[in-house]
Amino acid sequence: MRTIEWTGTLTAVSSIAHGGKDSGTTHGFRRETLILPTGERLVGVPMISGGVVRGSMRRTAAAMMQTALVGDGRLPFNVVHALRTGGSLRETRASEEVLTSERQAIIRDALPMLACFGFSTNGRIVSGRLQVDKPVPVSKETIYLADAYQADLTGYTPPSIWELIQRETYTRYADVNDAAAQPYIEMDATEVRTVAKGGGNMIWAQETLPAGTRLFHSLVLEEATPVEVSFMDELVKRWTRQGRVGAQSARGLGRISATYTRTCTDVLGDPAEPEDGPVWRDYVTTHKDSIMEVLGWL
């Protein structure tokens, strides 16, 4: 078994929003405190949680797993729920209903996606092998982390952490009263054509990291089988091409690109060569019947 680590930087292709403290129609950015190497406390640092990145990656991973199993077909609700969101810690009425350790191992062996991301079902929470780091903005104050992330910042002069946050505004406009909308409305002289309270024009403000912001980031897949490594290698390639993080994706926010260095170590942490094994899609095709049976346990 091998541990695979991807370290480097994410770059915001479009501005990134991530929920923090809201005040009316103004949505703040999530913030944390950092302790610098000097011991100085850096309060109010804009930080993206690892959970929002993990969730974005999981949705891509679920789509990969479903297409490998049924192509454009459909799966039962509980299976899709387990793939996309991790399932639910269902109530069990007897000890016989609790997912046994043996069945946990079988599910992880059968479904590389669940082995990486984990799942919950029948009185058990099963952890995954994947660790997703918090993206940390690259700035004058955090540049000391560059070596830890093996980040190549050649030619890049980072701004101060206090120069990163900007405030964007967007509106919701009730255009049903516009002339262009009239042909779509029934002609009824008795109807009162008014927009309900709160449904008219509104303006919102959103704190964001601007496009071009770089963020230190890493992914670690611990003690994984060759099939799981194959799955993650494809996932990282797909996610870095189409991934989004944070809120307001419907308004064009959250697009990212990634530059990672991939390393492989053995169980002792020493550099090692990747293990030979089947491509995960070939593995799923070969074991499809048994996998479909296992999905019934979720």
PDB file of C-alpha atoms in Angstrom:
ATOM      1  CA  MET A   1       0.000   0.000   0.000  1.00  0.00           C
ATOM      2  CA  ARG A   2       1.171   3.505  -0.794  1.00  0.00           C
ATOM      3  CA  THR A   3       0.480   7.036   0.460  1.00  0.00           C
ATOM      4  CA  ILE A   4       0.042   9.555  -2.340  1.00  0.00           C
ATOM      5  CA  GLU A   5       0.281  13.289  -1.716  1.00  0.00           C
ATOM      6  CA  TRP A   6      -0.571  16.149  -4.055  1.00  0.00           C
ATOM      7  CA  THR A   7       0.903  19.466  -2.896  1.00  0.00           C
ATOM      8  CA  GLY A   8       1.038  22.865  -4.542  1.00  0.00           C
ATOM      9  CA  THR A   9      -1.330  25.734  -5.201  1.00  0.00           C
ATOM     10  CA  LEU A  10      -4.839  26.469  -6.351  1.00  0.00           C
ATOM     11  CA  THR A  11      -5.444  29.572  -8.443  1.00  0.00           C
ATOM     12  CA  ALA A  12      -8.771  31.380  -8.489  1.00  0.00           C
ATOM     13  CA  VAL A  13      -9.873  31.594 -12.133  1.00  0.00           C
ATOM     14  CA  SER A  14     -12.897  33.582 -10.993  1.00  0.00           C
ATOM     15  CA  SER A  15     -13.455  35.247  -7.630  1.00  0.00           C
ATOM     16  CA  ILE A  16     -14.209  32.913  -4.706  1.00  0.00           C
ATOM     17  CA  ALA A  17     -16.922  33.371  -2.069  1.00  0.00           C
ATOM     18  CA  HIS A  18     -17.053  31.356   1.141  1.00  0.00           C
ATOM     19  CA  GLY A  19     -19.670  31.935   3.818  1.00  0.00           C
ATOM     20  CA  GLY A  20     -18.616  33.620   7.026  1.00  0.00           C
ATOM     21  CA  LYS A  21     -20.496  36.075   9.210  1.00  0.00           C
ATOM     22  CA  ASP A  22     -23.508  37.577   7.454  1.00  0.00           C
ATOM     23  CA  SER A  23     -25.019  40.960   8.243  1.00  0.00           C
ATOM     24  CA  GLY A  24     -28.297  41.547   6.452  1.00  0.00           C
ATOM     25  CA  THR A  25     -27.666  41.662   2.722  1.00  0.00           C
ATOM     26  CA  THR A  26     -23.873  41.656   3.193  1.00  0.00           C
ATOM     27  CA  HIS A  27     -22.214  38.223   3.186  1.00  0.00           C
ATOM     28  CA  GLY A  28     -18.784  38.095   4.838  1.00  0.00           C
ATOM     29  CA  PHE A  29     -15.906  35.739   4.060  1.00  0.00           C
ATOM     30  CA  ARG A  30     -14.893  32.911   6.402  1.00  0.00           C
ATOM     31  CA  ARG A  31     -11.925  33.899   8.612  1.00  0.00           C
ATOM     32  CA  GLU A  32      -9.503  32.225  11.005  1.00  0.00           C
ATOM     33  CA  THR A  33      -6.498  33.092  13.189  1.00  0.00           C
ATOM     34  CA  LEU A  34      -2.947  32.056  12.240  1.00  0.00           C
ATOM     35  CA  ILE A  35       0.144  31.976  14.457  1.00  0.00           C
ATOM     36  CA  LEU A  36       3.161  33.184  12.484  1.00  0.00           C
ATOM     37  CA  PRO A  37       6.680  31.739  12.969  1.00  0.00           C
ATOM     38  CA  THR A  38       7.485  34.792  15.108  1.00  0.00           C
ATOM     39  CA  GLY A  39       4.639  33.892  17.457  1.00  0.00           C
ATOM     40  CA  GLU A  40       2.567  36.847  16.314  1.00  0.00           C
ATOM     41  CA  ARG A  41      -1.182  36.202  16.063  1.00  0.00           C
ATOM     42  CA  LEU A  42      -2.688  37.010  12.674  1.00  0.00           C
ATOM     43  CA  VAL A  43      -6.405  37.500  13.293  1.00  0.00           C
ATOM     44  CA  GLY A  44      -9.094  37.549  10.625  1.00  0.00           C
ATOM     45  CA  VAL A  45      -7.262  35.673   7.859  1.00  0.00           C
ATOM     46  CA  PRO A  46      -9.634  34.750   4.984  1.00  0.00           C
ATOM     47  CA  MET A  47      -9.551  30.957   4.820  1.00  0.00           C
ATOM     48  CA  ILE A  48     -11.392  28.322   2.794  1.00  0.00           C
ATOM     49  CA  SER A  49     -12.419  25.211   4.711  1.00  0.00           C
ATOM     50  CA  GLY A  50     -11.238  21.790   3.610  1.00  0.00           C
ATOM     51  CA  GLY A  51     -14.854  20.662   3.754  1.00  0.00           C
ATOM     52  CA  VAL A  52     -15.969  22.866   0.870  1.00  0.00           C
ATOM     53  CA  VAL A  53     -13.138  21.498  -1.316  1.00  0.00           C
ATOM     54  CA  ARG A  54     -13.873  17.926  -0.244  1.00  0.00           C
ATOM     55  CA  GLY A  55     -17.554  18.380  -1.092  1.00  0.00           C
ATOM     56  CA  SER A  56     -16.713  19.693  -4.549  1.00  0.00           C
ATOM     57  CA  MET A  57     -14.366  16.780  -5.189  1.00  0.00           C
ATOM     58  CA  ARG A  58     -16.900  14.270  -3.858  1.00  0.00           C
ATOM     59  CA  ARG A  59     -19.556  15.369  -6.340  1.00  0.00           C
ATOM     60  CA  THR A  60     -17.123  14.829  -9.208  1.00  0.00           C
ATOM     61  CA  ALA A  61     -16.088  11.471  -7.728  1.00  0.00           C
ATOM     62  CA  ALA A  62     -19.737  10.376  -7.404  1.00  0.00           C
ATOM     63  CA  ALA A  63     -20.363  11.183 -11.065  1.00  0.00           C
ATOM     64  CA  MET A  64     -17.310   9.138 -12.052  1.00  0.00           C
ATOM     65  CA  MET A  65     -18.470   6.165  -9.973  1.00  0.00           C
ATOM     66  CA  GLN A  66     -22.032   6.261 -11.261  1.00  0.00           C
ATOM     67  CA  THR A  67     -21.036   6.448 -14.932  1.00  0.00           C
ATOM     68  CA  ALA A  68     -18.633   3.538 -14.445  1.00  0.00           C
ATOM     69  CA  LEU A  69     -21.455   1.457 -12.944  1.00  0.00           C
ATOM     70  CA  VAL A  70     -24.490   2.338 -15.054  1.00  0.00           C
ATOM     71  CA  GLY A  71     -23.367   4.792 -17.734  1.00  0.00           C
ATOM     72  CA  ASP A  72     -26.229   7.258 -18.254  1.00  0.00           C
ATOM     73  CA  GLY A  73     -28.528   5.071 -16.159  1.00  0.00           C
ATOM     74  CA  ARG A  74     -29.832   5.652 -12.652  1.00  0.00           C
ATOM     75  CA  LEU A  75     -29.126   4.209  -9.223  1.00  0.00           C
ATOM     76  CA  PRO A  76     -31.402   3.938  -6.154  1.00  0.00           C
ATOM     77  CA  PHE A  77     -31.758   7.051  -4.019  1.00  0.00           C
ATOM     78  CA  ASN A  78     -29.889   5.608  -1.029  1.00  0.00           C
ATOM     79  CA  VAL A  79     -26.928   4.670  -3.240  1.00  0.00           C
ATOM     80  CA  VAL A  80     -26.696   8.118  -4.871  1.00  0.00           C
ATOM     81  CA  HIS A  81     -27.061   9.656  -1.403  1.00  0.00           C
ATOM     82  CA  ALA A  82     -24.132   7.565  -0.132  1.00  0.00           C
ATOM     83  CA  LEU A  83     -21.965   8.453  -3.137  1.00  0.00           C
ATOM     84  CA  ARG A  84     -22.668  12.198  -3.261  1.00  0.00           C
ATOM     85  CA  THR A  85     -23.086  13.094   0.404  1.00  0.00           C
ATOM     86  CA  GLY A  86     -21.798  10.130   2.393  1.00  0.00           C
ATOM     87  CA  GLY A  87     -25.164   8.591   3.253  1.00  0.00           C
ATOM     88  CA  SER A  88     -26.828   8.849   6.648  1.00  0.00           C
ATOM     89  CA  LEU A  89     -26.339   7.245  10.050  1.00  0.00           C
ATOM     90  CA  ARG A  90     -29.558   5.239   9.863  1.00  0.00           C
ATOM     91  CA  GLU A  91     -31.230   4.044  13.028  1.00  0.00           C
ATOM     92  CA  THR A  92     -30.883   0.344  13.745  1.00  0.00           C
ATOM     93  CA  ARG A  93     -33.380  -1.568  15.876  1.00  0.00           C
ATOM     94  CA  ALA A  94     -31.273  -4.664  16.459  1.00  0.00           C
ATOM     95  CA  SER A  95     -27.579  -5.516  16.581  1.00  0.00           C
ATOM     96  CA  GLU A  96     -28.043  -7.677  13.483  1.00  0.00           C
ATOM     97  CA  GLU A  97     -28.824  -4.540  11.447  1.00  0.00           C
ATOM     98  CA  VAL A  98     -25.535  -2.799  12.302  1.00  0.00           C
ATOM     99  CA  LEU A  99     -23.002  -2.866   9.475  1.00  0.00           C
ATOM    100  CA  THR A 100     -20.354  -5.414  10.494  1.00  0.00           C
ATOM    101  CA  SER A 101     -16.610  -4.806  10.231  1.00  0.00           C
ATOM    102  CA  GLU A 102     -16.433  -7.511   7.576  1.00  0.00           C
ATOM    103  CA  ARG A 103     -19.049  -5.781   5.425  1.00  0.00           C
ATOM    104  CA  GLN A 104     -17.309  -2.432   5.892  1.00  0.00           C
ATOM    105  CA  ALA A 105     -14.128  -3.964   4.485  1.00  0.00           C
ATOM    106  CA  ILE A 106     -16.027  -5.522   1.573  1.00  0.00           C
ATOM    107  CA  ILE A 107     -17.654  -2.173   0.680  1.00  0.00           C
ATOM    108  CA  ARG A 108     -14.295  -0.400   0.747  1.00  0.00           C
ATOM    109  CA  ASP A 109     -12.709  -3.067  -1.450  1.00  0.00           C
ATOM    110  CA  ALA A 110     -15.599  -3.038  -3.906  1.00  0.00           C
ATOM    111  CA  LEU A 111     -16.062   0.731  -4.247  1.00  0.00           C
ATOM    112  CA  PRO A 112     -12.805   2.727  -4.476  1.00  0.00           C
ATOM    113  CA  MET A 113     -14.748   5.988  -4.299  1.00  0.00           C
ATOM    114  CA  LEU A 114     -16.221   5.137  -0.877  1.00  0.00           C
ATOM    115  CA  ALA A 115     -12.842   3.844   0.289  1.00  0.00           C
ATOM    116  CA  CYS A 116     -11.400   7.292  -0.454  1.00  0.00           C
ATOM    117  CA  PHE A 117     -14.249   9.471   0.850  1.00  0.00           C
ATOM    118  CA  GLY A 118     -15.941   7.316   3.485  1.00  0.00           C
ATOM    119  CA  PHE A 119     -19.660   6.802   4.136  1.00  0.00           C
ATOM    120  CA  SER A 120     -22.306   6.303   6.818  1.00  0.00           C
ATOM    121  CA  THR A 121     -24.999   3.621   7.041  1.00  0.00           C
ATOM    122  CA  ASN A 122     -26.678   1.220   9.461  1.00  0.00           C
ATOM    123  CA  GLY A 123     -25.242   2.540  12.698  1.00  0.00           C
ATOM    124  CA  ARG A 124     -21.703   3.040  11.405  1.00  0.00           C
ATOM    125  CA  ILE A 125     -19.573   5.970  10.236  1.00  0.00           C
ATOM    126  CA  VAL A 126     -16.760   4.649   8.040  1.00  0.00           C
ATOM    127  CA  SER A 127     -13.830   7.004   7.489  1.00  0.00           C
ATOM    128  CA  GLY A 128     -12.188   7.442   4.098  1.00  0.00           C
ATOM    129  CA  ARG A 129      -8.482   7.442   3.276  1.00  0.00           C
ATOM    130  CA  LEU A 130      -8.528  10.923   1.710  1.00  0.00           C
ATOM    131  CA  GLN A 131      -7.396  13.996   3.658  1.00  0.00           C
ATOM    132  CA  VAL A 132      -8.258  17.365   2.118  1.00  0.00           C
ATOM    133  CA  ASP A 133      -6.287  20.354   3.376  1.00  0.00           C
ATOM    134  CA  LYS A 134      -7.622  23.874   3.878  1.00  0.00           C
ATOM    135  CA  PRO A 135      -6.611  26.213   1.048  1.00  0.00           C
ATOM    136  CA  VAL A 136      -4.482  28.990   2.603  1.00  0.00           C
ATOM    137  CA  PRO A 137      -4.154  32.259   0.637  1.00  0.00           C
ATOM    138  CA  VAL A 138      -0.604  32.936  -0.552  1.00  0.00           C
ATOM    139  CA  SER A 139       0.396  36.309   0.890  1.00  0.00           C
ATOM    140  CA  LYS A 140       3.365  38.186   2.318  1.00  0.00           C
ATOM    141  CA  GLU A 141       2.345  36.924   5.751  1.00  0.00           C
ATOM    142  CA  THR A 142       1.908  33.236   4.753  1.00  0.00           C
ATOM    143  CA  ILE A 143       4.786  32.888   2.267  1.00  0.00           C
ATOM    144  CA  TYR A 144       6.742  30.886   4.883  1.00  0.00           C
ATOM    145  CA  LEU A 145       4.460  27.912   4.039  1.00  0.00           C
ATOM    146  CA  ALA A 146       5.772  27.648   0.454  1.00  0.00           C
ATOM    147  CA  ASP A 147       8.308  24.896   1.209  1.00  0.00           C
ATOM    148  CA  ALA A 148       5.785  22.810   3.133  1.00  0.00           C
ATOM    149  CA  TYR A 149       3.518  22.790   0.071  1.00  0.00           C
ATOM    150  CA  GLN A 150       6.363  22.457  -2.490  1.00  0.00           C
ATOM    151  CA  ALA A 151       4.822  25.491  -4.170  1.00  0.00           C
ATOM    152  CA  ASP A 152       6.532  27.055  -7.183  1.00  0.00           C
ATOM    153  CA  LEU A 153       5.966  30.808  -6.871  1.00  0.00           C
ATOM    154  CA  THR A 154       8.604  31.864  -9.381  1.00  0.00           C
ATOM    155  CA  GLY A 155       7.813  35.337 -10.687  1.00  0.00           C
ATOM    156  CA  TYR A 156       4.868  35.790  -8.313  1.00  0.00           C
ATOM    157  CA  THR A 157       4.936  38.630  -5.793  1.00  0.00           C
ATOM    158  CA  PRO A 158       2.221  37.903  -3.226  1.00  0.00           C
ATOM    159  CA  PRO A 159       0.111  40.767  -1.862  1.00  0.00           C
ATOM    160  CA  SER A 160      -0.504  41.353   1.824  1.00  0.00           C
ATOM    161  CA  ILE A 161      -3.243  39.228   3.339  1.00  0.00           C
ATOM    162  CA  TRP A 162      -5.140  42.472   4.019  1.00  0.00           C
ATOM    163  CA  GLU A 163      -5.214  43.350   0.324  1.00  0.00           C
ATOM    164  CA  LEU A 164      -6.993  40.176  -0.750  1.00  0.00           C
ATOM    165  CA  ILE A 165     -10.613  40.578   0.263  1.00  0.00           C
ATOM    166  CA  GLN A 166     -12.844  42.598  -2.050  1.00  0.00           C
ATOM    167  CA  ARG A 167     -16.568  43.294  -1.943  1.00  0.00           C
ATOM    168  CA  GLU A 168     -18.725  42.410  -4.938  1.00  0.00           C
ATOM    169  CA  THR A 169     -22.348  43.385  -5.400  1.00  0.00           C
ATOM    170  CA  TYR A 170     -25.095  41.693  -7.358  1.00  0.00           C
ATOM    171  CA  THR A 171     -28.760  42.423  -7.792  1.00  0.00           C
ATOM    172  CA  ARG A 172     -32.028  40.605  -8.108  1.00  0.00           C
ATOM    173  CA  TYR A 173     -34.250  42.490 -10.516  1.00  0.00           C
ATOM    174  CA  ALA A 174     -37.987  41.870 -10.914  1.00  0.00           C
ATOM    175  CA  ASP A 175     -38.298  42.242 -14.688  1.00  0.00           C
ATOM    176  CA  VAL A 176     -41.817  40.817 -14.958  1.00  0.00           C
ATOM    177  CA  ASN A 177     -43.134  44.370 -15.351  1.00  0.00           C
ATOM    178  CA  ASP A 178     -40.861  45.072 -18.318  1.00  0.00           C
ATOM    179  CA  ALA A 179     -42.411  45.407 -21.752  1.00  0.00           C
ATOM    180  CA  ALA A 180     -40.546  42.287 -22.925  1.00  0.00           C
ATOM    181  CA  ALA A 181     -42.410  40.168 -20.368  1.00  0.00           C
ATOM    182  CA  GLN A 182     -45.916  41.307 -21.252  1.00  0.00           C
ATOM    183  CA  PRO A 183     -46.560  38.878 -24.168  1.00  0.00           C
ATOM    184  CA  TYR A 184     -46.104  35.979 -21.730  1.00  0.00           C
ATOM    185  CA  ILE A 185     -48.758  37.177 -19.230  1.00  0.00           C
ATOM    186  CA  GLU A 186     -52.480  36.397 -19.561  1.00  0.00           C
ATOM    187  CA  MET A 187     -54.607  39.436 -20.310  1.00  0.00           C
ATOM    188  CA  ASP A 188     -56.872  39.840 -17.297  1.00  0.00           C
ATOM    189  CA  ALA A 189     -58.022  43.342 -16.495  1.00  0.00           C
ATOM    190  CA  THR A 190     -59.158  42.321 -13.019  1.00  0.00           C
ATOM    191  CA  GLU A 191     -55.807  40.836 -12.006  1.00  0.00           C
ATOM    192  CA  VAL A 192     -53.632  42.964  -9.721  1.00  0.00           C
ATOM    193  CA  ARG A 193     -50.192  42.952 -11.254  1.00  0.00           C
ATOM    194  CA  THR A 194     -47.957  43.693  -8.298  1.00  0.00           C
ATOM    195  CA  VAL A 195     -44.798  42.004  -7.149  1.00  0.00           C
ATOM    196  CA  ALA A 196     -45.011  40.536  -3.649  1.00  0.00           C
ATOM    197  CA  LYS A 197     -43.137  42.298  -0.866  1.00  0.00           C
ATOM    198  CA  GLY A 198     -39.497  41.247  -0.983  1.00  0.00           C
ATOM    199  CA  GLY A 199     -39.786  40.113  -4.591  1.00  0.00           C
ATOM    200  CA  GLY A 200     -38.714  43.359  -6.207  1.00  0.00           C
ATOM    201  CA  ASN A 201     -35.296  44.851  -6.784  1.00  0.00           C
ATOM    202  CA  MET A 202     -32.626  43.932  -4.220  1.00  0.00           C
ATOM    203  CA  ILE A 203     -28.885  44.474  -3.999  1.00  0.00           C
ATOM    204  CA  TRP A 204     -26.501  42.133  -2.186  1.00  0.00           C
ATOM    205  CA  ALA A 205     -22.842  42.479  -1.212  1.00  0.00           C
ATOM    206  CA  GLN A 206     -20.469  39.510  -1.092  1.00  0.00           C
ATOM    207  CA  GLU A 207     -16.888  39.439   0.208  1.00  0.00           C
ATOM    208  CA  THR A 208     -14.672  37.449  -2.145  1.00  0.00           C
ATOM    209  CA  LEU A 209     -11.092  36.525  -2.929  1.00  0.00           C
ATOM    210  CA  PRO A 210     -10.336  38.111  -6.319  1.00  0.00           C
ATOM    211  CA  ALA A 211      -9.587  36.146  -9.467  1.00  0.00           C
ATOM    212  CA  GLY A 212      -5.868  35.353  -9.655  1.00  0.00           C
ATOM    213  CA  THR A 213      -5.516  34.691  -5.911  1.00  0.00           C
ATOM    214  CA  ARG A 214      -3.231  31.742  -5.208  1.00  0.00           C
ATOM    215  CA  LEU A 215      -3.806  29.368  -2.317  1.00  0.00           C
ATOM    216  CA  PHE A 216      -1.525  26.743  -0.788  1.00  0.00           C
ATOM    217  CA  HIS A 217      -3.210  23.352  -0.865  1.00  0.00           C
ATOM    218  CA  SER A 218      -2.612  19.620  -0.488  1.00  0.00           C
ATOM    219  CA  LEU A 219      -4.419  16.286  -0.773  1.00  0.00           C
ATOM    220  CA  VAL A 220      -3.240  13.104   0.970  1.00  0.00           C
ATOM    221  CA  LEU A 221      -4.458   9.586   0.195  1.00  0.00           C
ATOM    222  CA  GLU A 222      -3.209   7.394   3.037  1.00  0.00           C
ATOM    223  CA  GLU A 223      -2.120   3.761   2.632  1.00  0.00           C
ATOM    224  CA  ALA A 224      -4.206   3.219  -0.481  1.00  0.00           C
ATOM    225  CA  THR A 225      -4.535   0.192  -2.732  1.00  0.00           C
ATOM    226  CA  PRO A 226      -3.517   0.483  -6.407  1.00  0.00           C
ATOM    227  CA  VAL A 227      -7.202   0.639  -7.413  1.00  0.00           C
ATOM    228  CA  GLU A 228      -7.835   3.544  -5.027  1.00  0.00           C
ATOM    229  CA  VAL A 229      -4.742   5.375  -6.278  1.00  0.00           C
ATOM    230  CA  SER A 230      -5.935   4.906  -9.862  1.00  0.00           C
ATOM    231  CA  PHE A 231      -9.320   6.361  -8.923  1.00  0.00           C
ATOM    232  CA  MET A 232      -7.799   9.401  -7.195  1.00  0.00           C
ATOM    233  CA  ASP A 233      -5.371  10.075 -10.042  1.00  0.00           C
ATOM    234  CA  GLU A 234      -8.286  10.359 -12.465  1.00  0.00           C
ATOM    235  CA  LEU A 235     -10.354  12.364  -9.970  1.00  0.00           C
ATOM    236  CA  VAL A 236      -7.606  14.941  -9.395  1.00  0.00           C
ATOM    237  CA  LYS A 237      -7.202  15.432 -13.160  1.00  0.00           C
ATOM    238  CA  ARG A 238     -10.942  15.835 -13.711  1.00  0.00           C
ATOM    239  CA  TRP A 239     -11.558  18.037 -10.694  1.00  0.00           C
ATOM    240  CA  THR A 240      -8.722  20.434 -11.491  1.00  0.00           C
ATOM    241  CA  ARG A 241     -10.211  20.899 -14.975  1.00  0.00           C
ATOM    242  CA  GLN A 242     -13.771  21.599 -13.877  1.00  0.00           C
ATOM    243  CA  GLY A 243     -13.784  22.094 -10.118  1.00  0.00           C
ATOM    244  CA  ARG A 244     -15.478  24.924  -8.271  1.00  0.00           C
ATOM    245  CA  VAL A 245     -15.197  25.855  -4.612  1.00  0.00           C
ATOM    246  CA  GLY A 246     -17.278  28.078  -2.392  1.00  0.00           C
ATOM    247  CA  ALA A 247     -20.620  29.780  -2.924  1.00  0.00           C
ATOM    248  CA  GLN A 248     -22.335  31.657  -5.753  1.00  0.00           C
ATOM    249  CA  SER A 249     -21.237  29.256  -8.500  1.00  0.00           C
ATOM    250  CA  ALA A 250     -24.481  30.089 -10.345  1.00  0.00           C
ATOM    251  CA  ARG A 251     -23.128  33.640 -10.672  1.00  0.00           C
ATOM    252  CA  GLY A 252     -19.777  32.551 -12.056  1.00  0.00           C
ATOM    253  CA  LEU A 253     -17.793  32.422  -8.807  1.00  0.00           C
ATOM    254  CA  GLY A 254     -15.521  29.687  -7.514  1.00  0.00           C
ATOM    255  CA  ARG A 255     -13.696  28.443 -10.613  1.00  0.00           C
ATOM    256  CA  ILE A 256     -10.192  27.205  -9.837  1.00  0.00           C
ATOM    257  CA  SER A 257      -7.170  25.617 -11.466  1.00  0.00           C
ATOM    258  CA  ALA A 258      -4.501  23.606  -9.662  1.00  0.00           C
ATOM    259  CA  THR A 259      -0.769  23.011  -9.895  1.00  0.00           C
ATOM    260  CA  TYR A 260       0.240  19.973  -7.845  1.00  0.00           C
ATOM    261  CA  THR A 261       3.411  17.984  -7.268  1.00  0.00           C
ATOM    262  CA  ARG A 262       2.596  14.287  -6.787  1.00  0.00           C
ATOM    263  CA  THR A 263       4.709  12.197  -4.405  1.00  0.00           C
ATOM    264  CA  CYS A 264       4.506   8.537  -3.403  1.00  0.00           C
ATOM    265  CA  THR A 265       5.723   7.001  -0.117  1.00  0.00           C
ATOM    266  CA  ASP A 266       5.520   3.616   1.565  1.00  0.00           C
ATOM    267  CA  VAL A 267       3.940   2.867   4.956  1.00  0.00           C
ATOM    268  CA  LEU A 268       7.116   4.107   6.698  1.00  0.00           C
ATOM    269  CA  GLY A 269       7.044   7.432   4.877  1.00  0.00           C
ATOM    270  CA  ASP A 270      10.039   6.683   2.636  1.00  0.00           C
ATOM    271  CA  PRO A 271       9.933   7.527  -1.083  1.00  0.00           C
ATOM    272  CA  ALA A 272       8.629   4.573  -3.077  1.00  0.00           C
ATOM    273  CA  GLU A 273       7.561   3.559  -6.544  1.00  0.00           C
ATOM    274  CA  PRO A 274       3.823   3.199  -7.219  1.00  0.00           C
ATOM    275  CA  GLU A 275       2.464  -0.334  -6.965  1.00  0.00           C
ATOM    276  CA  ASP A 276       1.175  -2.104 -10.056  1.00  0.00           C
ATOM    277  CA  GLY A 277      -2.526  -2.749 -10.173  1.00  0.00           C
ATOM    278  CA  PRO A 278      -5.637  -2.563 -12.356  1.00  0.00           C
ATOM    279  CA  VAL A 279      -7.109   0.686 -13.614  1.00  0.00           C
ATOM    280  CA  TRP A 280     -10.111   1.374 -11.412  1.00  0.00           C
ATOM    281  CA  ARG A 281     -12.591   1.441 -14.306  1.00  0.00           C
ATOM    282  CA  ASP A 282     -11.426  -1.996 -15.454  1.00  0.00           C
ATOM    283  CA  TYR A 283     -11.749  -3.228 -11.867  1.00  0.00           C
ATOM    284  CA  VAL A 284     -15.338  -1.953 -11.634  1.00  0.00           C
ATOM    285  CA  THR A 285     -16.257  -3.551 -14.964  1.00  0.00           C
ATOM    286  CA  THR A 286     -14.787  -6.912 -13.934  1.00  0.00           C
ATOM    287  CA  HIS A 287     -16.521  -6.934 -10.529  1.00  0.00           C
ATOM    288  CA  LYS A 288     -19.728  -5.152 -11.494  1.00  0.00           C
ATOM    289  CA  ASP A 289     -22.116  -7.921 -10.388  1.00  0.00           C
ATOM    290  CA  SER A 290     -20.634  -8.189  -6.909  1.00  0.00           C
ATOM    291  CA  ILE A 291     -20.459  -4.383  -6.615  1.00  0.00           C
ATOM    292  CA  MET A 292     -24.166  -4.038  -7.429  1.00  0.00           C
ATOM    293  CA  GLU A 293     -24.913  -6.579  -4.705  1.00  0.00           C
ATOM    294  CA  VAL A 294     -22.796  -4.640  -2.197  1.00  0.00           C
ATOM    295  CA  LEU A 295     -24.623  -1.412  -3.060  1.00  0.00           C
ATOM    296  CA  GLY A 296     -27.752  -2.983  -1.631  1.00  0.00           C
ATOM    297  CA  TRP A 297     -26.177  -2.808   1.838  1.00  0.00           C
ATOM    298  CA  LEU A 298     -26.056   1.006   1.808  1.00  0.00           C
TER     299      LEU A 298
END
